[in-house]
XYZ file of N, CA and C in Angstrom:
279
model
N 8.565 -3.295 -8.179
C 8.771 -3.022 -9.590
C 10.234 -2.681 -9.873
N 10.869 -1.964 -8.956
C 12.275 -1.655 -9.151
C 13.145 -2.891 -8.995
N 12.710 -3.865 -8.209
C 13.437 -5.121 -8.068
C 13.511 -5.846 -9.403
N 12.447 -5.785 -10.173
C 12.394 -6.440 -11.473
C 12.859 -5.518 -12.602
N 13.400 -4.360 -12.282
C 13.877 -3.382 -13.270
C 12.761 -2.875 -14.178
N 11.569 -2.745 -13.635
C 10.456 -2.168 -14.388
C 10.375 -0.684 -14.030
N 11.236 0.076 -14.629
C 11.326 1.499 -14.288
C 10.126 2.296 -14.781
N 9.583 1.909 -15.922
C 8.403 2.616 -16.434
C 7.202 2.405 -15.528
N 7.028 1.180 -15.053
C 5.935 0.900 -14.124
C 6.115 1.641 -12.812
N 7.348 1.687 -12.317
C 7.622 2.412 -11.078
C 7.395 3.911 -11.264
N 7.763 4.427 -12.421
C 7.515 5.847 -12.704
C 6.022 6.135 -12.765
N 5.257 5.226 -13.356
C 3.811 5.399 -13.444
C 3.175 5.399 -12.052
N 3.614 4.501 -11.187
C 3.077 4.448 -9.821
C 3.460 5.712 -9.053
N 4.685 6.168 -9.217
C 5.133 7.384 -8.533
C 4.375 8.608 -9.028
N 4.155 8.694 -10.335
C 3.388 9.815 -10.893
C 1.942 9.767 -10.415
N 1.390 8.557 -10.308
C 0.037 8.411 -9.775
C -0.034 8.919 -8.350
N 0.970 8.573 -7.557
C 0.995 9.043 -6.175
C 1.125 10.560 -6.101
N 1.981 11.125 -6.935
C 2.191 12.575 -6.920
C 0.913 13.329 -7.266
N 0.279 12.933 -8.352
C -0.922 13.647 -8.800
C -2.086 13.428 -7.832
N -2.294 12.179 -7.417
C -3.417 11.917 -6.516
C -3.196 12.533 -5.143
N -1.953 12.607 -4.692
C -1.685 13.250 -3.406
C -2.000 14.734 -3.468
N -1.619 15.372 -4.567
C -1.930 16.795 -4.710
C -3.437 17.027 -4.755
N -4.156 16.184 -5.495
C -5.608 16.363 -5.605
C -6.333 16.040 -4.303
N -6.030 14.876 -3.730
C -6.729 14.469 -2.513
C -6.395 15.375 -1.329
N -5.138 15.792 -1.207
C -4.761 16.654 -0.092
C -5.388 18.027 -0.224
N -5.394 18.588 -1.438
C -6.030 19.896 -1.606
C -7.538 19.797 -1.365
N -8.124 18.662 -1.728
C -9.552 18.476 -1.478
C -9.882 18.329 -0.003
N -9.033 17.605 0.721
C -9.320 17.407 2.151
C -8.937 18.613 2.992
N -8.079 19.475 2.492
C -7.764 20.695 3.244
C -8.978 21.614 3.346
N -9.824 21.547 2.336
C -11.021 22.381 2.349
C -12.059 21.887 3.353
N -11.947 20.609 3.737
C -12.927 20.028 4.659
C -12.626 20.292 6.131
N -11.442 20.783 6.448
C -11.131 21.137 7.825
C -10.052 20.261 8.439
N -9.784 20.528 9.723
C -8.697 19.858 10.420
C -8.926 18.370 10.626
N -10.135 17.950 10.682
C -10.419 16.544 10.971
C -10.013 15.618 9.833
N -9.797 16.148 8.657
C -9.474 15.309 7.500
C -8.076 15.577 6.946
N -7.161 16.102 7.750
C -5.844 16.473 7.230
C -5.032 15.280 6.725
N -5.070 14.135 7.316
C -4.292 12.992 6.862
C -5.008 12.103 5.864
N -6.277 12.372 5.642
C -7.079 11.521 4.781
C -6.627 11.571 3.321
N -6.219 12.706 2.839
C -5.769 12.839 1.455
C -4.526 12.005 1.190
N -3.593 12.029 2.124
C -2.382 11.229 1.979
C -2.708 9.739 2.028
N -3.593 9.345 2.919
C -3.999 7.946 3.020
C -4.672 7.471 1.731
N -5.592 8.256 1.209
C -6.275 7.869 -0.023
C -5.300 7.770 -1.199
N -4.357 8.687 -1.251
C -3.363 8.663 -2.311
C -2.462 7.430 -2.193
N -2.040 7.109 -0.980
C -1.204 5.926 -0.780
C -1.973 4.651 -1.109
N -3.234 4.594 -0.754
C -4.041 3.414 -1.041
C -4.264 3.252 -2.540
N -4.541 4.339 -3.233
C -4.701 4.298 -4.682
C -3.400 3.864 -5.358
N -2.280 4.380 -4.879
C -0.983 4.006 -5.445
C -0.671 2.539 -5.181
N -1.077 2.017 -4.035
C -0.895 0.600 -3.750
C -1.666 -0.266 -4.737
N -2.893 0.114 -5.009
C -3.711 -0.645 -5.963
C -3.089 -0.600 -7.366
N -2.639 0.581 -7.778
C -2.005 0.724 -9.094
C -0.716 -0.090 -9.147
N 0.078 -0.086 -8.073
C 1.327 -0.845 -8.041
C 1.063 -2.342 -8.111
N 0.041 -2.816 -7.430
C -0.281 -4.243 -7.480
C -0.744 -4.656 -8.874
N -1.504 -3.796 -9.543
C -1.930 -4.086 -10.910
C -0.727 -4.105 -11.855
N 0.152 -3.127 -11.711
C 1.356 -3.085 -12.548
C 2.238 -4.305 -12.311
N 2.383 -4.710 -11.056
C 3.195 -5.868 -10.737
C 2.595 -7.145 -11.298
N 1.300 -7.258 -11.235
C 0.634 -8.444 -11.777
C 0.807 -8.518 -13.296
N 0.682 -7.392 -13.973
C 0.885 -7.370 -15.425
C 2.329 -7.733 -15.763
N 3.279 -7.214 -14.997
C 4.687 -7.500 -15.259
C 4.995 -8.977 -15.021
N 4.469 -9.532 -13.932
C 4.741 -10.929 -13.621
C 4.042 -11.892 -14.573
N 2.969 -11.432 -15.203
C 2.289 -12.270 -16.190
C 3.198 -12.486 -17.408
N 4.044 -11.537 -17.701
C 4.963 -11.609 -18.845
C 6.418 -11.746 -18.398
N 6.660 -12.404 -17.260
C 8.013 -12.459 -16.704
C 8.969 -13.230 -17.618
N 8.474 -14.236 -18.323
C 9.359 -14.990 -19.211
C 9.855 -14.117 -20.364
N 8.992 -13.296 -20.896
C 9.414 -12.387 -21.962
C 10.454 -11.403 -21.445
N 10.185 -10.811 -20.293
C 11.105 -9.810 -19.745
C 12.454 -10.425 -19.387
N 12.448 -11.675 -18.982
C 13.691 -12.325 -18.589
C 14.521 -12.755 -19.790
N 13.891 -13.382 -20.770
C 14.654 -13.984 -21.850
C 14.683 -13.158 -23.134
N 13.660 -12.394 -23.423
C 13.597 -11.675 -24.697
C 13.769 -10.174 -24.552
N 13.626 -9.650 -23.373
C 13.668 -8.208 -23.199
C 15.071 -7.633 -23.150
N 16.095 -8.483 -23.174
C 17.466 -8.015 -23.060
C 18.085 -7.909 -24.445
N 18.965 -6.951 -24.656
C 19.588 -6.821 -25.978
C 20.557 -7.976 -26.254
N 20.649 -8.379 -27.513
C 21.552 -9.457 -27.901
C 22.991 -8.961 -27.899
N 23.196 -7.766 -28.427
C 24.527 -7.165 -28.462
C 24.509 -5.939 -27.550
N 25.407 -5.930 -26.597
C 25.472 -4.823 -25.634
C 26.162 -3.633 -26.273
N 25.526 -2.483 -26.235
C 26.108 -1.237 -26.732
C 26.456 -0.368 -25.540
N 27.635 0.189 -25.565
C 28.010 1.091 -24.497
C 27.434 2.464 -24.806
N 26.619 2.960 -23.885
C 26.013 4.266 -24.064
C 26.788 5.284 -23.233
N 27.192 6.332 -23.889
C 27.921 7.393 -23.208
C 26.975 8.561 -23.023
N 26.759 8.931 -21.776
C 25.849 10.017 -21.461
C 26.516 11.373 -21.557
N 25.814 12.356 -21.072
C 26.274 13.743 -21.144
C 27.569 13.946 -20.370
N 27.611 13.460 -19.117
C 28.798 13.662 -18.291
C 29.968 12.806 -18.791
N 29.681 11.648 -19.366
C 30.743 10.837 -19.959
C 31.408 11.534 -21.131
N 30.613 12.247 -21.912
C 31.173 13.010 -23.031
C 32.044 14.159 -22.531
N 31.620 14.792 -21.445
C 32.421 15.886 -20.871
C 33.748 15.352 -20.362
N 33.722 14.214 -19.677
C 34.959 13.632 -19.160
C 35.869 13.200 -20.311
N 35.287 12.590 -21.341
C 36.077 12.207 -22.507
C 36.707 13.411 -23.193
N 35.968 14.498 -23.278
C 36.499 15.724 -23.870
C 37.636 16.283 -23.028
N 37.496 16.242 -21.699
C 38.528 16.775 -20.806
C 39.805 15.945 -20.893
N 39.699 14.628 -21.002
C 40.882 13.800 -21.076
C 41.552 13.857 -22.449
N 40.807 14.141 -23.496
C 41.417 14.290 -24.816
C 42.266 15.560 -24.899
N 41.899 16.571 -24.128
C 42.643 17.834 -24.123
C 44.055 17.629 -23.583
N 44.225 16.712 -22.625
C 45.531 16.506 -21.993
C 46.516 15.773 -22.905
N 46.010 14.950 -23.811
C 46.921 14.145 -24.661
C 47.617 14.953 -25.681
């Protein structure tokens, strides 16, 4: 997903992994030592399924993302640190 610049899809898969890992691991900790790695495995498997679904949806609309999803006129966006640097250099002039 990151290869295709689908950051929202990658964030969704990562959030799925985070939440499911916390739930599955806390659930398997209660079952004893024999199931310590099972929560992580289940979370990784669930995240794999979600990632494959997200990738399939993205690839179904690849023509839109390639040709229509890009802005016609590029705007330069200045972030927080860019504003600080611009402010610091204006002080010297």
